C-alpha positions as semicolon CSV with decimal commas, in nm:
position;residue;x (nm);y (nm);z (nm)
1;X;-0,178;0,031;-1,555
2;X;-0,062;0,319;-1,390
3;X;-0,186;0,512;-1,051
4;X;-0,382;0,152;-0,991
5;X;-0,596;0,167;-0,695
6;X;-0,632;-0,121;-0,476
7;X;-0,824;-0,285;-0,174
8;X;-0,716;-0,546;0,049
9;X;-0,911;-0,772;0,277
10;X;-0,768;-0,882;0,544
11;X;-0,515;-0,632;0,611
12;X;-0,371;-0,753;0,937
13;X;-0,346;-1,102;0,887
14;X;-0,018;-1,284;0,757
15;X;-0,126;-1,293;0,390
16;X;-0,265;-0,942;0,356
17;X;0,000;-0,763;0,582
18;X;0,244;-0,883;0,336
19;X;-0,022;-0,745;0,021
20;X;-0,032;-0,439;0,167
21;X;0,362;-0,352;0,240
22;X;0,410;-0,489;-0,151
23;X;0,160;-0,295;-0,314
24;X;0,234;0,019;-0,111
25;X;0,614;-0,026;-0,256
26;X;0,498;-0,058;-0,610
27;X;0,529;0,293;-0,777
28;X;0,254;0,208;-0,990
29;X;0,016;0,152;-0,687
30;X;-0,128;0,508;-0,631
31;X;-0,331;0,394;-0,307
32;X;-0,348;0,111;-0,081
33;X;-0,694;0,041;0,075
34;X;-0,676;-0,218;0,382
35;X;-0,964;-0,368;0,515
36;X;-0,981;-0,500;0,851
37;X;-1,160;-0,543;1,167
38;X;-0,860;-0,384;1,364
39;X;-0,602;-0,131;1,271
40;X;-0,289;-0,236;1,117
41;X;-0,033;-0,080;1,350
42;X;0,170;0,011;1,015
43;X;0,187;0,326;0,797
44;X;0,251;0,440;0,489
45;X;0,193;0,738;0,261
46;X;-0,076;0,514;0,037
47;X;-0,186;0,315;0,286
48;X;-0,572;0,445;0,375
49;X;-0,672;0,160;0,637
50;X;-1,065;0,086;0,694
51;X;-1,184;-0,038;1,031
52;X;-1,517;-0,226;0,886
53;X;-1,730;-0,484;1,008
54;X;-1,726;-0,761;0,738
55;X;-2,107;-0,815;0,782
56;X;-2,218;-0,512;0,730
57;X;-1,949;-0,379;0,480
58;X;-1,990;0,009;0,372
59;X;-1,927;0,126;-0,013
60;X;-1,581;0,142;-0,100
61;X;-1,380;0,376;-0,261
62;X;-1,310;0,342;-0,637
63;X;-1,051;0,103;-0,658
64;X;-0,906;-0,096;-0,992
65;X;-0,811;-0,436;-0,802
66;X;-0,907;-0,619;-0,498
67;X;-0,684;-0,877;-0,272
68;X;-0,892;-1,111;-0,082
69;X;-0,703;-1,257;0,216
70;X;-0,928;-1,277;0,499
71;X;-0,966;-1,629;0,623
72;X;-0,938;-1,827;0,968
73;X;-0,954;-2,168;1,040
74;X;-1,275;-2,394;1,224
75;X;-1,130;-2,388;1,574
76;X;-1,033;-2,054;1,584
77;X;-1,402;-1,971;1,419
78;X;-1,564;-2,254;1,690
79;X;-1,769;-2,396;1,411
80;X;-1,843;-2,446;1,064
81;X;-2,064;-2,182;0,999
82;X;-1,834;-1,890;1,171
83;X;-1,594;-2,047;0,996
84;X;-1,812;-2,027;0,639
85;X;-1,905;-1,659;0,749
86;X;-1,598;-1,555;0,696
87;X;-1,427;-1,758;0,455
88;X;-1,715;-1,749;0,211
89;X;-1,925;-1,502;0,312
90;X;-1,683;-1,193;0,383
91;X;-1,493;-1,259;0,117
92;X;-1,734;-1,250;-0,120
93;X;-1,907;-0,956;-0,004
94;X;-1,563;-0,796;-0,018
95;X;-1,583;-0,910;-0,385
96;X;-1,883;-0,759;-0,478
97;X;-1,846;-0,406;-0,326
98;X;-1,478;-0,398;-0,468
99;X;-1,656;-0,475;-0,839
100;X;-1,910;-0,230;-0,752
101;X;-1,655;0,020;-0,672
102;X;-1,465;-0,053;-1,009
103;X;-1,249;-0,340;-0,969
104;X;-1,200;-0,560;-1,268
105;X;-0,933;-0,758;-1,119
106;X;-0,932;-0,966;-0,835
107;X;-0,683;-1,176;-0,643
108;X;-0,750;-1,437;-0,380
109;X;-0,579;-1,641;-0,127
110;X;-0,761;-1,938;-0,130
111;X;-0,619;-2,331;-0,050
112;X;-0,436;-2,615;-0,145
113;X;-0,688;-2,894;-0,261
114;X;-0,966;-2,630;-0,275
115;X;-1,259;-2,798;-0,463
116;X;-1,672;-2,758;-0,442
117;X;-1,722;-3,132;-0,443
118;X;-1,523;-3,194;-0,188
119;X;-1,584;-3,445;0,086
120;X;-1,389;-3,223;0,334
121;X;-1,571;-2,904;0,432
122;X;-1,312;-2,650;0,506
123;X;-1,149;-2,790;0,134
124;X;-1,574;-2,735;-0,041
125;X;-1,565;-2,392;0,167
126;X;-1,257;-2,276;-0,006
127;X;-1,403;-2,427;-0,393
128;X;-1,719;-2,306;-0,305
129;X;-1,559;-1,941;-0,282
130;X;-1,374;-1,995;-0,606
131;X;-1,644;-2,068;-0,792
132;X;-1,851;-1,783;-0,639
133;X;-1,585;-1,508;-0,722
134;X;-1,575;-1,650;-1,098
135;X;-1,918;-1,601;-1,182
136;X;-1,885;-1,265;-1,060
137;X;-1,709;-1,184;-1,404
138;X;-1,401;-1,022;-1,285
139;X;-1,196;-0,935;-1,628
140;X;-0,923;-1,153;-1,422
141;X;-0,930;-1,363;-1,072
142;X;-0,585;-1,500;-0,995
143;X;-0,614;-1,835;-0,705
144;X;-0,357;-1,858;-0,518
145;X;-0,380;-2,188;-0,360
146;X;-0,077;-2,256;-0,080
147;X;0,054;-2,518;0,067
148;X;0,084;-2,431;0,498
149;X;0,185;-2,056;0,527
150;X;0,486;-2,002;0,721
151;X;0,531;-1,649;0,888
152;X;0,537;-1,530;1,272
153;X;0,123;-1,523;1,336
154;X;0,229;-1,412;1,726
155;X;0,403;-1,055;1,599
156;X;0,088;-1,008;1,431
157;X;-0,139;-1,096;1,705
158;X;-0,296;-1,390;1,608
159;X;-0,286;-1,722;1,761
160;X;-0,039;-1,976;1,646
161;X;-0,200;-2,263;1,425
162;X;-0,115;-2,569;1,527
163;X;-0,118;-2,734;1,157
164;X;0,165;-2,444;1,029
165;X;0,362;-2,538;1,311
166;X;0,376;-2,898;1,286
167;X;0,428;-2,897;0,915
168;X;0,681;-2,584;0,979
169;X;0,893;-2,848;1,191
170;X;0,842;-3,117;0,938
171;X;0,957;-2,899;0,636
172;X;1,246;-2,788;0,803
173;X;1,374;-3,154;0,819
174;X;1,266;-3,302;0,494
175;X;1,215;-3,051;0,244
176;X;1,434;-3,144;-0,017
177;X;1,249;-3,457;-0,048
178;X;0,885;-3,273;-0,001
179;X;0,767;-3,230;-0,357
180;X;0,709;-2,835;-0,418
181;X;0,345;-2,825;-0,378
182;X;0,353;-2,965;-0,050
183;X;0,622;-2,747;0,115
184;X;0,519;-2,466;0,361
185;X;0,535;-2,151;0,166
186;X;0,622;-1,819;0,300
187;X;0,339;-1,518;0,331
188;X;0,561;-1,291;0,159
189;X;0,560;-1,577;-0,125
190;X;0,195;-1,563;-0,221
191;X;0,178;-1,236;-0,139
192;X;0,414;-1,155;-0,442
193;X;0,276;-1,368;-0,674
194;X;-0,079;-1,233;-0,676
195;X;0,044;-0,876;-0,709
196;X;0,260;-1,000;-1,021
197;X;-0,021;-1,187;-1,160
198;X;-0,343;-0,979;-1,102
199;X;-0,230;-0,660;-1,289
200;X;-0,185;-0,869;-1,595
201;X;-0,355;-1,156;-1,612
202;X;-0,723;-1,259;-1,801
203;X;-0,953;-1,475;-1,693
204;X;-0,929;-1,763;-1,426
205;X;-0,573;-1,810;-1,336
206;X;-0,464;-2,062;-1,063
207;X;-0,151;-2,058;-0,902
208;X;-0,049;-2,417;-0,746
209;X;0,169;-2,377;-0,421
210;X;0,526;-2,483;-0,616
211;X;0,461;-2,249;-0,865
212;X;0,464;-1,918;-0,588
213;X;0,790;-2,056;-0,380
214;X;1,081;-1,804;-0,404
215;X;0,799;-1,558;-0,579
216;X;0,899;-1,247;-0,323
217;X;1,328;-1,318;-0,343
218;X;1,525;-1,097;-0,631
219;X;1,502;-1,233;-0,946
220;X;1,916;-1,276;-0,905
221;X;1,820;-1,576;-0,641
């Protein structure tokens, strides 16, 4: 598709900055919509950037494709259900505006070990929003579940998570023995994979962690 118009949840956070800068350099990628609850502090001729409060989302312009990247973790939230508000919740009202607005794809940065039935809630929380955004009958929703994200959360603003930097320290030591799936993954990685996959792909697609390392390097590397 050509002159593809596309939204993106999450704008300023380490996933969805990363969205954003790749779509806007893609010359089919007419316009760039981020969504966020602050400004990005980054311009660009396609970017339009939408200041919204997730709860009370407005319409949104017509748009072809939507990137859902907003997410946050139980202690930064302080409990579950801030936490499910805007894991599940936003997200999925970001979902349904986007298909109301014309988007037949979708694209979302979901979780490693991501299930409904799982014992662990932040895991169900993540499944739980899977499932949701499949019955919504997008012609295609690409998962992208990562391992630990690396990337520099403090540039952006955001506090440090503890988990990425532990596992960060970890992976630097070990990872040639780390099987792929379970090494920490950079932003810029599953940021390029969903914006190869989502133009193209049909139906349910899941991307495993493994299968999105080196996505955003030259195809010469």
């Amino acid at each position: 598709m050509t002159s593809r118009r596309v939204a993106v949840a999450g704008a300023t956070g380490l996933v969805g900055r990363c969205l954003v800068q790749q779509l806007c350099a893609e010359p089919a990628v007419a316009a760039v919509h981020g969504l966020a609850r602050r400004p990005l502090g980054w311009t660009h001729p396609k970017l339009h950037m939408h200041v919204v409060d997730f709860a009370a989302l407005p319409a949104l312009p017509p748009v072809d494709e939507v990137y859902l990247a907003l997410g946050t973790t139980i202690r930064q939230a302080g409990n579950q259900a801030a936490f499910r508000a805007v894991d599940f919740d936003a997200n999925l009202a970001v979902a349904r505006a986007a298909q109301a607005a014309g988007a037949g794809r979708a694209g979302l940065v979901s979780a490693m070990g991501a299930n409904a039935k799982s014992s662990v809630f932040y895991s169900r929380v993540k499944g739980e929003l899977e499932d949701a955004l499949a019955a919504l009958g997008f012609d295609a929703l690409v998962i992208a579940r990562p391992s630990m994200l690396r990337g520099d959360r403090a540039v952006l603003g955001q506090p440090v998570r503890a988990g990425e930097l532990r596992w960060a320290r970890l992976d630097a030591l070990l990872r040639p023995l780390i099987p792929s799936n379970y090494r920490a993954i950079d932003a810029a990685d599953v940021a390029a994979a969903l914006c190869r996959q989502v133009p193209t792909a049909q139906g349910r697609v899941v991307l495993p962690s493994g299968a999105m390392q080196g996505a955003s390097l030259p195809a010469s590397q």
